[in-house]
Short mmCIF file of C-alpha atoms and ligand atoms in Angstrom, two decimals:
data_model
loop_
_atom_site.label_atom_id
_atom_site.label_comp_id
_atom_site.label_asym_id
_atom_site.label_seq_id
_atom_site.Cartn_x
_atom_site.Cartn_y
_atom_site.Cartn_z
CA UNK C 1 -0.01 0.45 -0.11
CA UNK C 2 2.74 2.23 0.82
CA UNK C 3 5.92 3.16 2.17
CA UNK C 4 5.30 4.11 5.42
CA UNK C 5 2.43 1.78 7.66
CA UNK C 6 0.87 2.67 10.80
CA UNK C 7 0.62 -1.22 11.57
CA UNK C 8 2.43 -1.54 15.02
CA UNK C 9 5.10 -4.44 13.72
CA UNK C 10 5.99 -3.55 10.40
CA UNK C 11 7.63 0.03 9.05
CA UNK C 12 6.32 -0.22 5.07
CA UNK C 13 4.15 -2.56 2.90
CA UNK C 14 4.43 -3.39 -0.11
CA UNK C 15 1.23 -4.91 -2.26
CA UNK C 16 2.83 -6.54 -5.98
CA UNK C 17 -0.64 -8.77 -5.53
CA UNK C 18 -4.22 -6.32 -4.99
CA UNK C 19 -7.45 -8.39 -2.98
CA UNK C 20 -8.26 -11.42 -2.03
CA UNK C 21 -11.07 -13.93 -1.01
CA UNK C 22 -12.38 -14.76 2.42
CA UNK C 23 -11.30 -18.13 3.60
CA UNK C 24 -12.37 -18.75 7.39
CA UNK C 25 -13.90 -16.40 10.55
CA UNK C 26 -10.60 -14.36 10.80
CA UNK C 27 -11.40 -12.60 7.42
CA UNK C 28 -15.13 -11.65 8.76
CA UNK C 29 -13.95 -7.75 9.10
CA UNK C 30 -11.27 -7.91 6.49
CA UNK C 31 -9.73 -4.36 6.65
CA UNK C 32 -8.01 -5.00 3.38
CA UNK C 33 -11.68 -5.49 2.03
CA UNK C 34 -12.94 -2.34 3.63
CA UNK C 35 -10.57 -0.10 2.42
CA UNK C 36 -10.58 -1.33 -1.34
CA UNK C 37 -14.10 -1.55 -1.58
CA UNK C 38 -14.51 2.35 -0.88
CA UNK C 39 -12.77 3.41 -4.30
CA UNK C 40 -14.33 0.21 -6.71
CA UNK C 41 -15.06 2.13 -9.08
CA UNK C 42 -12.86 5.43 -8.74
CA UNK C 43 -11.08 5.61 -12.19
CA UNK C 44 -7.39 5.67 -11.88
CA UNK C 45 -7.36 4.69 -8.47
CA UNK C 46 -5.05 1.41 -7.18
CA UNK C 47 -8.46 0.04 -5.96
CA UNK C 48 -10.88 1.12 -8.90
CA UNK C 49 -11.40 -3.08 -9.19
CA UNK C 50 -12.20 -3.30 -5.23
CA UNK C 51 -10.71 -6.16 -3.81
CA UNK C 52 -10.93 -8.31 -6.87
CA UNK C 53 -7.60 -10.04 -6.68
CA UNK C 54 -4.89 -9.12 -9.02
CA UNK C 55 -1.56 -9.36 -9.86
CA UNK C 56 0.44 -5.50 -9.97
CA UNK C 57 3.20 -6.53 -11.87
CA UNK C 58 4.47 -2.76 -12.04
CA UNK C 59 5.03 -2.62 -8.11
CA UNK C 60 7.30 -5.98 -8.30
CA UNK C 61 10.81 -3.85 -8.18
CA UNK C 62 9.25 -1.69 -5.66
CA UNK C 63 11.50 -2.57 -2.84
CA UNK C 64 14.96 -2.20 -5.01
CA UNK C 65 13.79 1.02 -5.10
CA UNK C 66 13.72 1.95 -1.67
CA UNK C 67 17.63 2.49 -0.33
CA UNK C 68 17.01 2.90 3.28
CA UNK C 69 17.07 -0.70 5.04
CA UNK C 70 12.62 -0.87 6.49
CA UNK C 71 10.30 -3.72 7.65
CA UNK C 72 8.36 -4.12 4.95
CA UNK C 73 4.92 -6.19 5.41
CA UNK C 74 3.84 -8.19 2.11
CA UNK C 75 1.03 -7.86 0.63
CA UNK C 76 -0.86 -6.14 3.27
CA UNK C 77 -3.76 -5.64 1.12
CA UNK C 78 -3.98 -9.57 -0.09
CA UNK C 79 -2.45 -12.98 0.78
CA UNK C 80 0.48 -14.07 -1.76
CA UNK C 81 -0.77 -17.76 -1.52
CA UNK C 82 -3.91 -17.02 -2.76
CA UNK C 83 -4.52 -20.05 -5.22
CA UNK C 84 -5.22 -17.64 -7.84
CA UNK C 85 -2.22 -16.09 -7.49
CA UNK C 86 0.42 -17.85 -10.54
CA UNK C 87 3.23 -19.96 -9.15
CA UNK C 88 5.68 -18.38 -11.75
CA UNK C 89 4.19 -14.70 -9.86
CA UNK C 90 5.32 -15.85 -6.19
CA UNK C 91 8.60 -16.81 -7.70
CA UNK C 92 9.04 -13.48 -8.72
CA UNK C 93 8.32 -11.46 -5.69
CA UNK C 94 10.77 -13.95 -3.64
CA UNK C 95 13.24 -13.25 -6.33
CA UNK C 96 12.97 -9.78 -5.20
CA UNK C 97 12.84 -10.51 -1.65
CA UNK C 98 16.33 -12.41 -1.93
CA UNK C 99 17.82 -9.09 -4.43
CA UNK C 100 16.83 -6.76 -1.74
CA UNK C 101 17.80 -8.02 1.26
CA UNK C 102 18.76 -5.06 2.92
CA UNK C 103 15.37 -4.88 4.03
CA UNK C 104 13.46 -7.39 6.40
CA UNK C 105 9.62 -8.98 5.11
CA UNK C 106 7.48 -9.83 6.90
CA UNK C 107 4.60 -12.47 4.77
CA UNK C 108 1.61 -13.84 6.46
CA UNK C 109 -0.93 -16.40 4.68
CA UNK C 110 -4.04 -18.05 5.83
CA UNK C 111 -3.33 -20.23 2.78
CA UNK C 112 -0.48 -22.44 5.22
CA UNK C 113 -0.61 -25.34 3.16
CA UNK C 114 0.14 -23.76 -0.09
CA UNK C 115 3.14 -21.83 1.46
CA UNK C 116 4.34 -24.81 2.91
CA UNK C 117 4.09 -26.90 -0.31
CA UNK C 118 6.32 -23.50 -2.13
CA UNK C 119 8.72 -23.48 0.49
CA UNK C 120 9.38 -26.85 0.15
CA UNK C 121 10.02 -26.66 -2.85
CA UNK C 122 10.21 -23.91 -5.31
CA UNK C 123 10.62 -21.14 -3.00
CA UNK C 124 13.32 -22.88 -1.37
CA UNK C 125 15.96 -20.64 -2.48
CA UNK C 126 14.08 -17.81 -0.49
CA UNK C 127 12.62 -20.37 2.50
CA UNK C 128 16.07 -20.00 4.25
CA UNK C 129 16.81 -16.45 4.05
CA UNK C 130 16.89 -14.89 7.44
CA UNK C 131 15.88 -11.47 6.18
CA UNK C 132 12.62 -13.30 5.20
CA UNK C 133 10.07 -14.33 8.01
CA UNK C 134 7.32 -16.58 7.00
CA UNK C 135 3.83 -16.46 9.26
CA UNK C 136 0.10 -17.83 9.29
CA UNK C 137 -2.62 -16.03 10.68
CA UNK C 138 -3.99 -18.02 13.72
CA UNK C 139 -7.66 -16.70 14.82
CA UNK C 140 -9.29 -19.72 16.48
CA UNK C 141 -8.33 -23.45 17.11
CA UNK C 142 -10.50 -24.97 14.24
CA UNK C 143 -8.83 -23.36 11.18
CA UNK C 144 -5.56 -21.71 12.82
CA UNK C 145 -3.85 -24.31 14.77
CA UNK C 146 -3.05 -25.97 11.20
CA UNK C 147 -1.42 -23.56 10.05
CA UNK C 148 0.54 -23.54 13.00
CA UNK C 149 1.67 -26.81 11.73
CA UNK C 150 1.92 -26.35 7.86
CA UNK C 151 4.20 -23.34 8.93
CA UNK C 152 6.57 -25.57 11.03
CA UNK C 153 6.56 -28.06 8.06
CA UNK C 154 8.17 -25.41 6.12
CA UNK C 155 11.37 -24.97 5.55
CA UNK C 156 11.81 -21.35 6.55
CA UNK C 157 14.60 -20.16 8.86
CA UNK C 158 12.06 -17.47 10.32
CA UNK C 159 8.59 -18.45 11.21
CA UNK C 160 5.78 -15.98 13.05
CA UNK C 161 2.23 -16.15 14.05
CA UNK C 162 0.00 -13.48 13.63
CA UNK C 163 -2.91 -14.32 16.26
CA UNK C 164 -5.48 -11.29 15.24
CA UNK C 165 -7.86 -11.39 15.72
CA UNK C 166 -7.60 -13.71 18.75
CA UNK C 167 -11.23 -15.27 18.66
CA UNK C 168 -11.16 -17.97 21.60
CA UNK C 169 -8.75 -19.32 23.93
CA UNK C 170 -6.03 -20.90 21.81
CA UNK C 171 -5.30 -23.60 24.36
CA UNK C 172 -1.87 -25.46 24.48
CA UNK C 173 0.32 -23.75 21.93
CA UNK C 174 3.35 -26.06 20.02
CA UNK C 175 5.35 -23.42 19.81
CA UNK C 176 8.57 -25.20 18.52
CA UNK C 177 10.07 -23.89 15.15
CA UNK C 178 8.35 -20.37 16.07
CA UNK C 179 10.25 -17.66 16.12
CA UNK C 180 8.03 -14.89 16.98
CA UNK C 181 4.23 -14.40 18.19
CA UNK C 182 2.23 -11.01 17.39
CA UNK C 183 -0.94 -11.06 19.39
CA UNK C 184 -3.97 -8.42 18.55
CA UNK C 185 -7.84 -8.01 19.60
CA UNK C 186 -10.26 -6.93 16.49
CA UNK C 187 -11.10 -3.23 15.69
CA UNK C 188 -13.42 -1.14 14.15
CA UNK C 189 -17.24 -1.31 14.42
CA UNK C 190 -18.84 -5.05 14.92
CA UNK C 191 -15.23 -5.79 16.83
CA UNK C 192 -16.01 -9.27 18.31
CA UNK C 193 -14.13 -9.06 22.00
CA UNK C 194 -10.91 -10.82 23.52
CA UNK C 195 -10.73 -11.95 26.79
CA UNK C 196 -7.26 -10.95 28.99
CA UNK C 197 -7.15 -14.44 29.71
CA UNK C 198 -6.44 -16.16 26.36
CA UNK C 199 -3.55 -13.11 25.65
CA UNK C 200 -2.16 -13.80 29.07
CA UNK C 201 -1.74 -17.47 28.28
CA UNK C 202 -0.26 -16.65 24.74
CA UNK C 203 1.85 -14.49 26.42
CA UNK C 204 3.08 -17.23 29.00
CA UNK C 205 3.82 -19.73 26.39
CA UNK C 206 5.93 -17.70 24.86
CA UNK C 207 7.77 -16.69 27.86
CA UNK C 208 8.17 -20.24 28.86
CA UNK C 209 9.17 -21.18 25.31
CA UNK C 210 11.47 -18.31 24.72
CA UNK C 211 9.71 -16.65 21.91
CA UNK C 212 9.79 -13.03 21.40
CA UNK C 213 5.54 -11.85 21.93
CA UNK C 214 4.29 -8.31 20.55
CA UNK C 215 1.36 -7.40 22.03
CA UNK C 216 -0.37 -5.23 19.18
CA UNK C 217 -3.57 -4.17 20.60
CA UNK C 218 -6.82 -4.92 22.37
CA UNK C 219 -9.06 -3.55 19.68
CA UNK C 220 -12.56 -2.83 20.24
CA UNK C 221 -14.63 0.21 18.34
CA UNK C 222 -12.26 2.81 19.87
CA UNK C 223 -8.95 1.24 20.02
CA UNK C 224 -7.28 4.36 20.46
CA UNK C 225 -8.67 4.30 23.75
CA UNK C 226 -7.85 0.52 24.67
CA UNK C 227 -4.68 0.56 24.08
CA UNK C 228 -1.75 -1.74 23.81
CA UNK C 229 -0.86 -2.39 27.07
CA UNK C 230 -1.26 -5.90 28.81
CA UNK C 231 -0.84 -5.48 32.93
CA UNK C 232 0.67 -2.48 32.65
CA UNK C 233 3.41 -3.67 30.30
CA UNK C 234 4.05 -2.85 26.54
CA UNK C 235 5.41 -6.12 25.10
CA UNK C 236 7.47 -4.91 21.93
CA UNK C 237 9.01 -8.44 21.26
CA UNK C 238 11.03 -8.81 17.86
CA UNK C 239 13.03 -11.91 16.10
CA UNK C 240 16.65 -10.64 15.24
CA UNK C 241 17.14 -8.95 12.40
CA UNK C 242 19.83 -9.03 10.09
CA UNK C 243 21.99 -6.43 8.16
CA UNK C 244 23.34 -6.74 4.92
CA UNK C 245 24.65 -3.90 2.95
CA UNK C 246 22.56 -1.97 0.28
CA UNK C 247 23.27 -2.66 -3.25
CA UNK C 248 24.72 0.11 -5.37
CA UNK C 249 22.09 2.28 -6.98
CA UNK C 250 23.20 0.93 -11.00
CA UNK C 251 22.67 -2.61 -9.87
CA UNK C 252 19.38 -1.79 -8.12
CA UNK C 253 18.50 -0.47 -11.54
CA UNK C 254 19.42 -3.27 -13.49
CA UNK C 255 17.74 -5.42 -11.31
CA UNK C 256 14.55 -3.56 -11.12
CA UNK C 257 14.47 -3.46 -14.90
CA UNK C 258 15.57 -7.13 -15.34
CA UNK C 259 12.11 -8.17 -12.73
CA UNK C 260 10.28 -5.86 -14.41
CA UNK C 261 10.74 -6.57 -17.94
CA UNK C 262 9.57 -10.00 -17.21
CA UNK C 263 5.91 -9.59 -16.87
CA UNK C 264 3.75 -7.07 -18.75
CA UNK C 265 3.36 -3.62 -16.64
CA UNK C 266 -0.25 -4.00 -16.52
CA UNK C 267 -1.98 -6.66 -14.48
CA UNK C 268 -0.83 -9.83 -16.19
CA UNK C 269 -4.07 -11.78 -14.85
CA UNK C 270 -7.57 -11.59 -16.00
CA UNK C 271 -8.63 -12.59 -13.16
CA UNK C 272 -12.46 -11.67 -13.07
CA UNK C 273 -13.11 -14.86 -13.08
CA UNK C 274 -11.98 -15.71 -10.15
CA UNK C 275 -13.73 -12.52 -8.12
S1 LIG T 301 -6.56 -14.02 3.64
FE1 LIG T 301 -6.65 -11.79 4.66
S2 LIG T 301 -6.53 -10.29 3.28
FE2 LIG T 301 -7.78 -12.12 2.28
S3 LIG T 301 -9.91 -12.05 3.00
FE3 LIG T 301 -8.84 -12.58 4.57
S4 LIG T 301 -8.23 -11.24 6.27
FE4 LIG T 301 -8.84 -10.27 3.86
#
């Protein structure tokens, strides 16, 4: 969406894919859908086609042009592993992340099975890079816990859980192989409530397993009022970030045009069939 982000656990967002379709209860109040649908039909707006799924090849090379190292949330407005995104396009996104390695990338999906399969095969070259963090969303036991197992079975160097919106007590979590846990309550109109004991249980399990814990927000209808303190404390845990030198500008430009020459500048998917 933009070079700067208000999301508490990242610094910037990069959306080489836009739009998505709902898959589980965590999607009910999808902020990305609400935002995108506001602009449906607005000529020339990036979300002129609302929340319809589409690739955006002219955004592919963006991180190669950002010269200051950033923590980048990849596809804040979509799901990279959506079944409608072609594998060769996902590989191209991964190539950019590997090339522009002075940034740290955070990829978050609810399509954990596809992510596992690809990380263990075509995306192996990106899976082992410590500057690329692979994560799954977990909202409840029924849909969320199997995603954690898929993530654990993926050959990723850094794995994380985004437990947001937390909709119920998750019980005993298997945190083996996890490097970061984010927890947050739902916010906005109609927000579903989150109980303190559910959050405390996850925090305590992270503490026992020595997994960094980040408490994003209580949420609710007015999230500014409920804040992000838990038992009087702010939790801002992160995995360790690796540092790589920034590529010289001429190499960046070359890499960017190589990537861009691979795809048509306009959407290369006619995805109306998926809408
Ligand atoms: S998977 Fe994510 S982006 Fe897609 S509809 Fe659900 S919440 Fe929205």
